[in-house]
Short mmCIF file of C-alpha atoms in Angstrom, two decimals:
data_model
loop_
_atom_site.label_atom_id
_atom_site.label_comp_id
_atom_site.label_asym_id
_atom_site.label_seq_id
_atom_site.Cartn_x
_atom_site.Cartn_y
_atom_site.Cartn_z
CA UNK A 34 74.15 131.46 142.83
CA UNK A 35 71.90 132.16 139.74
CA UNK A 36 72.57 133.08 135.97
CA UNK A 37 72.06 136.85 136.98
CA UNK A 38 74.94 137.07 139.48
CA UNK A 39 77.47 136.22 137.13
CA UNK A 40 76.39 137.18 133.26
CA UNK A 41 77.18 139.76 130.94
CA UNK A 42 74.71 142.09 131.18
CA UNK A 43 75.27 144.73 128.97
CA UNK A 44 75.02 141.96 125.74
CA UNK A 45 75.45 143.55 122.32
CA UNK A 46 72.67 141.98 119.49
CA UNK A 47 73.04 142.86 115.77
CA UNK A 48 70.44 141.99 113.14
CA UNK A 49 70.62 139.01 110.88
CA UNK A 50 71.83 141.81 107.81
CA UNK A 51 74.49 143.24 109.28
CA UNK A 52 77.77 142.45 107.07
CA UNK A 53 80.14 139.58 108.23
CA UNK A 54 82.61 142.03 108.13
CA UNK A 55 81.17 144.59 110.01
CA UNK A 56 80.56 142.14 112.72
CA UNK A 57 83.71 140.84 113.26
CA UNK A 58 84.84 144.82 113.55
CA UNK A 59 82.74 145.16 116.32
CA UNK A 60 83.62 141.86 118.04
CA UNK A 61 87.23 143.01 118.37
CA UNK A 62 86.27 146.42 118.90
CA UNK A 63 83.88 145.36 122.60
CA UNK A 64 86.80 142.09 122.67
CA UNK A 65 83.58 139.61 122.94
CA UNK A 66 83.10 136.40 121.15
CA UNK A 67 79.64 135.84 120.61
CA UNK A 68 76.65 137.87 118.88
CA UNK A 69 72.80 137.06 119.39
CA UNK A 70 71.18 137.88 116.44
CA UNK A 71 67.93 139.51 116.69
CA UNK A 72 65.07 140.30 114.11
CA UNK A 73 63.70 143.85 113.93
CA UNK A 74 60.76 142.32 115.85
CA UNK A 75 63.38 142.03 118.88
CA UNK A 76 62.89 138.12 118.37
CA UNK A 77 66.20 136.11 118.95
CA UNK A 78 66.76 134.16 115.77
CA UNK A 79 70.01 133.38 115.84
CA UNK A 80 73.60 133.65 117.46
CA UNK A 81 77.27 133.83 115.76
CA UNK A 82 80.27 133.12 117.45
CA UNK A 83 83.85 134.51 116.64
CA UNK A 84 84.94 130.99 115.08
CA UNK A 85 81.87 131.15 112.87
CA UNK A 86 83.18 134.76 111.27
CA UNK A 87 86.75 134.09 111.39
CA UNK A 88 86.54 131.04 108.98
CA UNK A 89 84.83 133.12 106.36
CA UNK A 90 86.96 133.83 103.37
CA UNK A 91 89.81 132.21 104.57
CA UNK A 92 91.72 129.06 102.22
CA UNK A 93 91.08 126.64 105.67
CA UNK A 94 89.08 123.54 104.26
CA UNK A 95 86.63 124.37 106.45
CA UNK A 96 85.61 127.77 105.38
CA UNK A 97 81.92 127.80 103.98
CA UNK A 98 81.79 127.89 100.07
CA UNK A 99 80.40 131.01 97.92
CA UNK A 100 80.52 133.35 101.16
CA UNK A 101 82.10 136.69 101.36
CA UNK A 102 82.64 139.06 104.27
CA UNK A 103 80.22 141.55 102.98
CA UNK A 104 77.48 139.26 103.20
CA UNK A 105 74.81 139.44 105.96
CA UNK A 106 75.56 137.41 109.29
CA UNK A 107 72.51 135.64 108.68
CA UNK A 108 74.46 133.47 105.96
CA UNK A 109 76.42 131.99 108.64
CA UNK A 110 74.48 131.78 112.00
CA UNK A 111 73.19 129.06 114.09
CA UNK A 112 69.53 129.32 113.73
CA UNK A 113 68.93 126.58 116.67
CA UNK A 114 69.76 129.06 119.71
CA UNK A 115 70.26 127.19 122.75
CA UNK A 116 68.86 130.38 126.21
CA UNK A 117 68.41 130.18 129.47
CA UNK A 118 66.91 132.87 132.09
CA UNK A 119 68.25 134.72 135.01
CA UNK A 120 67.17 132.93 137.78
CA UNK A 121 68.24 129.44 137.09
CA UNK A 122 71.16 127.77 139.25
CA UNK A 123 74.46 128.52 137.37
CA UNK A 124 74.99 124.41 137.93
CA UNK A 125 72.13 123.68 135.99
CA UNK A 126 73.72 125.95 133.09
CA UNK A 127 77.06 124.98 133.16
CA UNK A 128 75.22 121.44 132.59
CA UNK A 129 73.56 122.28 129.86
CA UNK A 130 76.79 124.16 128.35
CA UNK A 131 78.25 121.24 128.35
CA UNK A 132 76.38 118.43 127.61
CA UNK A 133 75.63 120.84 124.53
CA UNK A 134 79.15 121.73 123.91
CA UNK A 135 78.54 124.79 123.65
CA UNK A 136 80.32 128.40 124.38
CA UNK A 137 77.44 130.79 125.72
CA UNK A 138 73.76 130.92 125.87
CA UNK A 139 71.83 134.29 125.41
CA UNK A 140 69.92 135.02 128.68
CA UNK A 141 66.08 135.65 127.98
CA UNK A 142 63.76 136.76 131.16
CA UNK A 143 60.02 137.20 129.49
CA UNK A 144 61.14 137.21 125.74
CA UNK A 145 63.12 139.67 126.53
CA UNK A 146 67.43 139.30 126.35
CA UNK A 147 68.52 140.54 129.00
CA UNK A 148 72.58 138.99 129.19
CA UNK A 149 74.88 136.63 128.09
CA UNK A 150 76.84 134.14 129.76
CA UNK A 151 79.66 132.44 128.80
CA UNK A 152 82.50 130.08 130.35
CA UNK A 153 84.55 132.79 131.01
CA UNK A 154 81.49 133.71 133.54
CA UNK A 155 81.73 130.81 135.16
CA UNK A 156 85.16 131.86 136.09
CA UNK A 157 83.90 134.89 138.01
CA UNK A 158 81.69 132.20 139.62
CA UNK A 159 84.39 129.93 140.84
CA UNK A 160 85.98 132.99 142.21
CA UNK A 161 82.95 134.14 144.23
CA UNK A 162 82.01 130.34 144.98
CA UNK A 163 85.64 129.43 146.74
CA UNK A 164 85.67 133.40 148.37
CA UNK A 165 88.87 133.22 146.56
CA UNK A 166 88.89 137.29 146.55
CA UNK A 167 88.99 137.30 150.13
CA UNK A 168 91.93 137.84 152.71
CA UNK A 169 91.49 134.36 154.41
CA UNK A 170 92.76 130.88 155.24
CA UNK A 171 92.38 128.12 152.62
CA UNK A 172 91.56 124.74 154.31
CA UNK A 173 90.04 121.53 152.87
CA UNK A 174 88.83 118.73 155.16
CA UNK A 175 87.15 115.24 154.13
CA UNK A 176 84.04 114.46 156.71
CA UNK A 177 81.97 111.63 156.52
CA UNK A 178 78.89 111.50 154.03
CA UNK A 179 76.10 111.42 156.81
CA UNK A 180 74.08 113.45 158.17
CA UNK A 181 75.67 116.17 161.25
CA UNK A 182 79.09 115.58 159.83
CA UNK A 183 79.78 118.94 158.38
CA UNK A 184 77.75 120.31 160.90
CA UNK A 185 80.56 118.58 163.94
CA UNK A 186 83.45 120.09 161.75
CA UNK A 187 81.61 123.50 161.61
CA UNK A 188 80.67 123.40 165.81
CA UNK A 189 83.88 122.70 165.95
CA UNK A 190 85.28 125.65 164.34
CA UNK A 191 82.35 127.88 166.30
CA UNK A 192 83.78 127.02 169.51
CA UNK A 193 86.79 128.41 168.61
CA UNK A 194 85.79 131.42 167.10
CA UNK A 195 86.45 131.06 163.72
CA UNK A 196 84.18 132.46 161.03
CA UNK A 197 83.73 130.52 157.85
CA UNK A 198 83.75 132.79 154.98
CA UNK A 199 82.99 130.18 151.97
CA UNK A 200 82.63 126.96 151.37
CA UNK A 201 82.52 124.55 148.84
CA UNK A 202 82.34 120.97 147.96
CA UNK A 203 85.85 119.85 146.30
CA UNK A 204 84.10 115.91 145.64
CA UNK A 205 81.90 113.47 147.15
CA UNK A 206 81.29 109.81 146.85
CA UNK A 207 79.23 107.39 149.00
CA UNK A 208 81.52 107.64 152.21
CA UNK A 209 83.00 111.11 152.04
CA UNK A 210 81.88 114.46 151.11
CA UNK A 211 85.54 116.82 151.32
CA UNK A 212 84.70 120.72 151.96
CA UNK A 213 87.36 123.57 151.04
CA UNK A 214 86.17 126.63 153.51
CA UNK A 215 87.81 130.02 154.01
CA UNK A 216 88.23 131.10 157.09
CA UNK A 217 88.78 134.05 159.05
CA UNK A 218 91.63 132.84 161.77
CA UNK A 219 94.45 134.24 163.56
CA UNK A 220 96.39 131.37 164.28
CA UNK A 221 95.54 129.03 161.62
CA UNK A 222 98.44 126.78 162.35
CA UNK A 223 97.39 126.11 165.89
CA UNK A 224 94.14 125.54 164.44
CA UNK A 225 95.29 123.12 161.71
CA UNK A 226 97.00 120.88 165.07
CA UNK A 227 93.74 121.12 166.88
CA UNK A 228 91.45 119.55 164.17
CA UNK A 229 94.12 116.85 163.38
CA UNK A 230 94.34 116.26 166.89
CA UNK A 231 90.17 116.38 167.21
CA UNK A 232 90.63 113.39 164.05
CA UNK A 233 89.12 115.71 161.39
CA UNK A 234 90.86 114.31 157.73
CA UNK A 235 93.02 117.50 156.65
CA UNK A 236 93.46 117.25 152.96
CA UNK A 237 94.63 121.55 152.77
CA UNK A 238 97.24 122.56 153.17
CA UNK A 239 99.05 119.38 152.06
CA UNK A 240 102.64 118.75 152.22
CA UNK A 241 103.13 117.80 148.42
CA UNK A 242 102.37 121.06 147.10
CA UNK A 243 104.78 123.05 149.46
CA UNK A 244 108.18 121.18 147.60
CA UNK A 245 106.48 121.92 144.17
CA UNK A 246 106.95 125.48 143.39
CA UNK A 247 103.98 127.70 141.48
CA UNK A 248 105.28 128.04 137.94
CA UNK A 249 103.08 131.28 136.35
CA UNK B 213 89.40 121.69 144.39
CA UNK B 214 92.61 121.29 142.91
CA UNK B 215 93.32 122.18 139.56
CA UNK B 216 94.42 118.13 138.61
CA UNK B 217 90.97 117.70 139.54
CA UNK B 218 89.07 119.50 136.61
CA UNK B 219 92.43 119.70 134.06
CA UNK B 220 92.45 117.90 130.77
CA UNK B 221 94.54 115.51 130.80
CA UNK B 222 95.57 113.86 127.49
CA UNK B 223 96.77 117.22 126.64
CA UNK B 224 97.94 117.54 122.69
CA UNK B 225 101.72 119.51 122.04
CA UNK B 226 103.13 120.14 118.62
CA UNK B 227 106.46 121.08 117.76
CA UNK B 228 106.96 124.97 116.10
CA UNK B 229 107.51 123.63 112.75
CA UNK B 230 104.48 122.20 112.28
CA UNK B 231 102.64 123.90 109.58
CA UNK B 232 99.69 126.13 110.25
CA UNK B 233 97.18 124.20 107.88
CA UNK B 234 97.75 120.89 109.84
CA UNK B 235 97.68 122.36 113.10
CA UNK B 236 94.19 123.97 112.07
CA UNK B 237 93.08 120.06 110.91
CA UNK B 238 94.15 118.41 114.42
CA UNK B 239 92.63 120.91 116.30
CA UNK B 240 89.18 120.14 114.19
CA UNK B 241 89.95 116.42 114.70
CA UNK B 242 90.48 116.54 118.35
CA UNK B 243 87.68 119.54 118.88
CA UNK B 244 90.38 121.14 120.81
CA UNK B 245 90.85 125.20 121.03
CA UNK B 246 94.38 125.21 122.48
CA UNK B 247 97.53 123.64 121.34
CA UNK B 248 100.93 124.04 123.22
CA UNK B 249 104.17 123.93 121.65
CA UNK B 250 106.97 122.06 122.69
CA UNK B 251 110.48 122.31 121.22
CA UNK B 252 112.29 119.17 120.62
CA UNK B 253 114.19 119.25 124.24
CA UNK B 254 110.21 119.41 125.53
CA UNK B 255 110.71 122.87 126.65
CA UNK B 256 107.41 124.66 125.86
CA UNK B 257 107.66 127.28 124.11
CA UNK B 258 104.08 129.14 122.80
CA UNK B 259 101.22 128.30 122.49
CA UNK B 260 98.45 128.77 120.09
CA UNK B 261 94.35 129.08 119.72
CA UNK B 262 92.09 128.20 117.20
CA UNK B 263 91.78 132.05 117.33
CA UNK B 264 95.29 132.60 116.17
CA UNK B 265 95.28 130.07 113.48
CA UNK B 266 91.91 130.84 111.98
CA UNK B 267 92.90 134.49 111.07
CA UNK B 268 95.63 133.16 108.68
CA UNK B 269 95.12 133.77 105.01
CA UNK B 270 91.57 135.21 105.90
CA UNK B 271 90.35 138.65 104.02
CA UNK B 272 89.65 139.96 107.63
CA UNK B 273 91.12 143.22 108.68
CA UNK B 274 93.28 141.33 111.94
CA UNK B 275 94.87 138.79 109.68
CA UNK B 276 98.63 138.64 109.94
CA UNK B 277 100.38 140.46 106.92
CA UNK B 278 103.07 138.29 105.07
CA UNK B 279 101.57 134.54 107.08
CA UNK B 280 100.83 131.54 104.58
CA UNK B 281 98.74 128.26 105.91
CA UNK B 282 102.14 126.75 104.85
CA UNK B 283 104.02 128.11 107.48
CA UNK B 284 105.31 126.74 110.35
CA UNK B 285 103.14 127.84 113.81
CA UNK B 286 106.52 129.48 115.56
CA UNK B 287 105.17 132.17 113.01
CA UNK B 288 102.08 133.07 115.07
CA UNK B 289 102.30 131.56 118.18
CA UNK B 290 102.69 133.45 121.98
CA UNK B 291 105.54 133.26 123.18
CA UNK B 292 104.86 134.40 126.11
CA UNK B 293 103.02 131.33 128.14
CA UNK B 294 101.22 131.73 131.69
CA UNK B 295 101.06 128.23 133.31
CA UNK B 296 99.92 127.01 136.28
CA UNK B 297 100.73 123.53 138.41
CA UNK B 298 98.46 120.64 138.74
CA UNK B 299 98.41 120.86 142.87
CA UNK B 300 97.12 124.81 142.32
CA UNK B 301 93.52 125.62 143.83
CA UNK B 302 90.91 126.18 141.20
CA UNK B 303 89.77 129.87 142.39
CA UNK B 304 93.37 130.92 142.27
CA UNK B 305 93.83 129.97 138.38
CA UNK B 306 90.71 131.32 137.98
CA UNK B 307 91.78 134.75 139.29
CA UNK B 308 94.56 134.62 137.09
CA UNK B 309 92.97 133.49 134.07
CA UNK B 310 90.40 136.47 134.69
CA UNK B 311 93.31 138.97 135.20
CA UNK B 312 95.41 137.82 132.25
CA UNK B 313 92.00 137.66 130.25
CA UNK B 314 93.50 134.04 128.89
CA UNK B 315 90.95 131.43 127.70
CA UNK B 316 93.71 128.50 128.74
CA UNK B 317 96.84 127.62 130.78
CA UNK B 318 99.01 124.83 130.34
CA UNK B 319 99.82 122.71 133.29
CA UNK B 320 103.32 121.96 134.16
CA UNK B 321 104.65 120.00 137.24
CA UNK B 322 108.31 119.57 137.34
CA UNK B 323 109.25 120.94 134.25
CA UNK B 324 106.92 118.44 132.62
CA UNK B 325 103.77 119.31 130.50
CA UNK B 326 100.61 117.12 132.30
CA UNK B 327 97.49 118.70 130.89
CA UNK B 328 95.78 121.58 130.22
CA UNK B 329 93.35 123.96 131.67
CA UNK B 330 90.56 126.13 130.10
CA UNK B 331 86.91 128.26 130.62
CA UNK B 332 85.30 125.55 130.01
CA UNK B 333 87.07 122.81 132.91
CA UNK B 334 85.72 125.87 135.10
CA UNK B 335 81.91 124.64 134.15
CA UNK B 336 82.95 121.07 134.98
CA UNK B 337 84.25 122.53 138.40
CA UNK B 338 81.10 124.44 139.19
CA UNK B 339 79.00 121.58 138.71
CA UNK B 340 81.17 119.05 140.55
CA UNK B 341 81.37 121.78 143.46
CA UNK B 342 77.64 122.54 143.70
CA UNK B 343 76.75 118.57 143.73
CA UNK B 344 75.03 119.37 140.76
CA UNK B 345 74.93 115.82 139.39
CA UNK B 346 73.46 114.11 142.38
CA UNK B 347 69.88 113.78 143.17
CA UNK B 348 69.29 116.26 145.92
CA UNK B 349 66.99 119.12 146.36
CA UNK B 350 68.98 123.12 146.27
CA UNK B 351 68.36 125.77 148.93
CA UNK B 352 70.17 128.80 149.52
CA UNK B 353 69.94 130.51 152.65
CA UNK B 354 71.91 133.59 154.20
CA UNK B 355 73.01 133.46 157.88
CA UNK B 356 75.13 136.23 159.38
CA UNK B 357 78.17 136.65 158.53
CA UNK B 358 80.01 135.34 161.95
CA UNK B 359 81.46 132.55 163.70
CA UNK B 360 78.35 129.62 164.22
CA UNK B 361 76.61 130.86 161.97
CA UNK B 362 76.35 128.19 159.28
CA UNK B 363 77.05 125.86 162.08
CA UNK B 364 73.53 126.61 163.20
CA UNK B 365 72.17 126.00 160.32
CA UNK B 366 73.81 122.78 159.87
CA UNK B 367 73.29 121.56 163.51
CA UNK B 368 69.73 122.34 162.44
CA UNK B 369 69.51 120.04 159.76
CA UNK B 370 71.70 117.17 161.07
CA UNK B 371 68.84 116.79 164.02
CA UNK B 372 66.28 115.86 161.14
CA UNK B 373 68.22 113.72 159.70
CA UNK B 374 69.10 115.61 156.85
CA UNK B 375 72.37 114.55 155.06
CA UNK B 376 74.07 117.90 153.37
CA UNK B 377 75.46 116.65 149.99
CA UNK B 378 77.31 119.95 148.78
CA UNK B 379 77.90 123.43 150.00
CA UNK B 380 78.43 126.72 148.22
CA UNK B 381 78.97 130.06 148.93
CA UNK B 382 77.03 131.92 146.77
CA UNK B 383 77.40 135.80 147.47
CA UNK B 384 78.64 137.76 150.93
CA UNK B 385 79.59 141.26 152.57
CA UNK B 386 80.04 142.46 155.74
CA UNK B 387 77.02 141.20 157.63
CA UNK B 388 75.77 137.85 155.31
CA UNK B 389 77.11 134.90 153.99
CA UNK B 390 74.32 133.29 151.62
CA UNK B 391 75.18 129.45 151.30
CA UNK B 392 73.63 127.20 148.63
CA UNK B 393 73.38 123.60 149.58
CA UNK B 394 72.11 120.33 148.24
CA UNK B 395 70.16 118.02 150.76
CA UNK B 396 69.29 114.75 151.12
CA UNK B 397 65.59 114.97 152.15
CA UNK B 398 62.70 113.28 151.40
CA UNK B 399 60.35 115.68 152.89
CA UNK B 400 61.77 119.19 151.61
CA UNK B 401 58.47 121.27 151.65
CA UNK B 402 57.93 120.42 155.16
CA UNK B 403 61.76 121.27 155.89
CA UNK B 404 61.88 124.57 154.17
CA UNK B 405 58.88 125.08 156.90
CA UNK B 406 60.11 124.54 159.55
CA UNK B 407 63.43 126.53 158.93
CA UNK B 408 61.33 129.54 158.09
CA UNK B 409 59.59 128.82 161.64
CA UNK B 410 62.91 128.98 163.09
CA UNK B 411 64.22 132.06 161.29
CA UNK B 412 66.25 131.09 158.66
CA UNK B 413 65.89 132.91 155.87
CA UNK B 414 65.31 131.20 153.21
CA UNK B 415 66.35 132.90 149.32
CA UNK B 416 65.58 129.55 147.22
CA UNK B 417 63.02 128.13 146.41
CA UNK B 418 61.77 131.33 145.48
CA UNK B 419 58.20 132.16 144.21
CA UNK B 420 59.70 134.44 141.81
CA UNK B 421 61.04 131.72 139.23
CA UNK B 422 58.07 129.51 140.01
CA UNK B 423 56.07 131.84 137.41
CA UNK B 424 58.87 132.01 134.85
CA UNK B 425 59.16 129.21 132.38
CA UNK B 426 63.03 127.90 131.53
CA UNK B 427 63.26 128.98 128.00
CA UNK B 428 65.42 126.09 126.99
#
């Protein structure tokens, strides 16, 4: 999955004049939380994020001195703008997010923004990832880290007729590799006897979670 | 995945009395962005973001009428709290986080408050799931959407030896499932060869981002 399946692409830039105040109008106007700041040139020179606006003019200790809401945006931006570009792997991102601790990068194809994403798009991910939209069974199962191991669990499941919607890896460590897949199955309790009896390591559905109830 | 998996654990509470100003200064302290509030039986009830408090005693527009940094955080915070349980599947917190539009969830287990969960443990999740730490080489490829399928692909690779590290689903409809997975391999050009000869098609590496410098 790249950057361009899952960011925002209809991003909103304002210029580095636009007043403080003005700007945090529009951000809870479009309910967004950060603003790439672009020169008239269309250059990217900067980005503001709702913290950075809501601190101004307030009595926290941490509100910048000798600024006022109807000064420019500029004033207050980061000027270091961390991008990336459409086509990179969203895992290589959500690396970079991180190790930069950081809420969003602008997404620039050709010098040219074209999106934003943020961690709230890497929800949408995880949803499309797990096919956790989909009308099918949840199962997780711990193989052996080697190679053909998935691919016996996933014969397996062929010869029965069982189509695997999505999968993804829950962990891994030297000996193990555990997949969750979604499948499409009529009798997915018969099935879950059948692989326990076949000596595949069922780790979904588990036992624990069935005397705990769901508490939203 | 599970949400204990990705969760914060050493999860911060504060009672309701607590004043706004020092909530403000732990959450700086702790570079945290959600604080839950727990009465004094350990009930929770609100919670509150660095959103919330940082509009206090601001000149903005939003800012609560009447609401001094002295007061206690009962004064501002939601009272209303979605939660989810540690044992929970990531994609299904995700949906609801998405649907609520939410940035956080406290987790509870038995009454009990045993972390927290926000946007951001989602980027932790997506690179855990896509193997995204290891040192493997990515290709995506989209088989048909139907039963042996992927297991073709996988039987494929397991006869050369190669040792599939991580699997996601990236995108599917009707007819295609397109999987992303990270390899063990220490030939890859030659591999991505010969599963072209056989067919598979192939939708990364693609020439396309070969000519496009990361902008990072």
């Amino acid at each position: 999955m790249l950057i361009k399946d899952i960011m925002t692409h209809d991003v909103i830039a304002i210029g580095p004049e636009i007043p403080i105040v003005d700007a945090v109008t529009m951000m809870k106007l479009r309910n967004i939380q950060h603003f790439p700041i672009m020169d008239e040139s269309g250059q990217l020179v900067g980005i503001v994020s709702e913290r950075d606006l809501l601190i101004v003019s307030s009595e926290h200790e941490t509100a910048p001195q000798n600024i006022e809401l109807k000064d420019p945006v500029n004033k207050i931006m980061t000027r270091s703008v961390k991008t990336c570009n459409s086509l990179e792997p969203i895992e290589e991102v959500a690396k970079r997010l991180l190790k930069q601790n950081i809420g969003s990068m602008p997404v620039i194809d050709n010098n040219k923004l074209v999106g934003i994403v943020t961690a709230k798009d890497f929800l949408k991910a995880v949803e499309k990832i797990s096919g956790g939209k989909l009308e099918t069974t949840r199962i997780e199962v711990e193989v052996e880290n080697q190679p053909g191991a998935l691919a016996k669990l996933l014969n397996f499941l062929a010869e029965r007729n069982v189509n695997v919607n999505a999968v993804m890896t829950s962990w891994s460590d030297n000996d193990v590799v555990c997949f969750v897949l979604r499948i499409v199955c009529k009798q997915p309790n018969s099935l879950l006897e059948s692989l326990q009896r076949a000596d595949f390591h069922i780790l979904w559905p588990n036992t624990e979670l069935l005397k705990m109830p769901t508490t939203a």
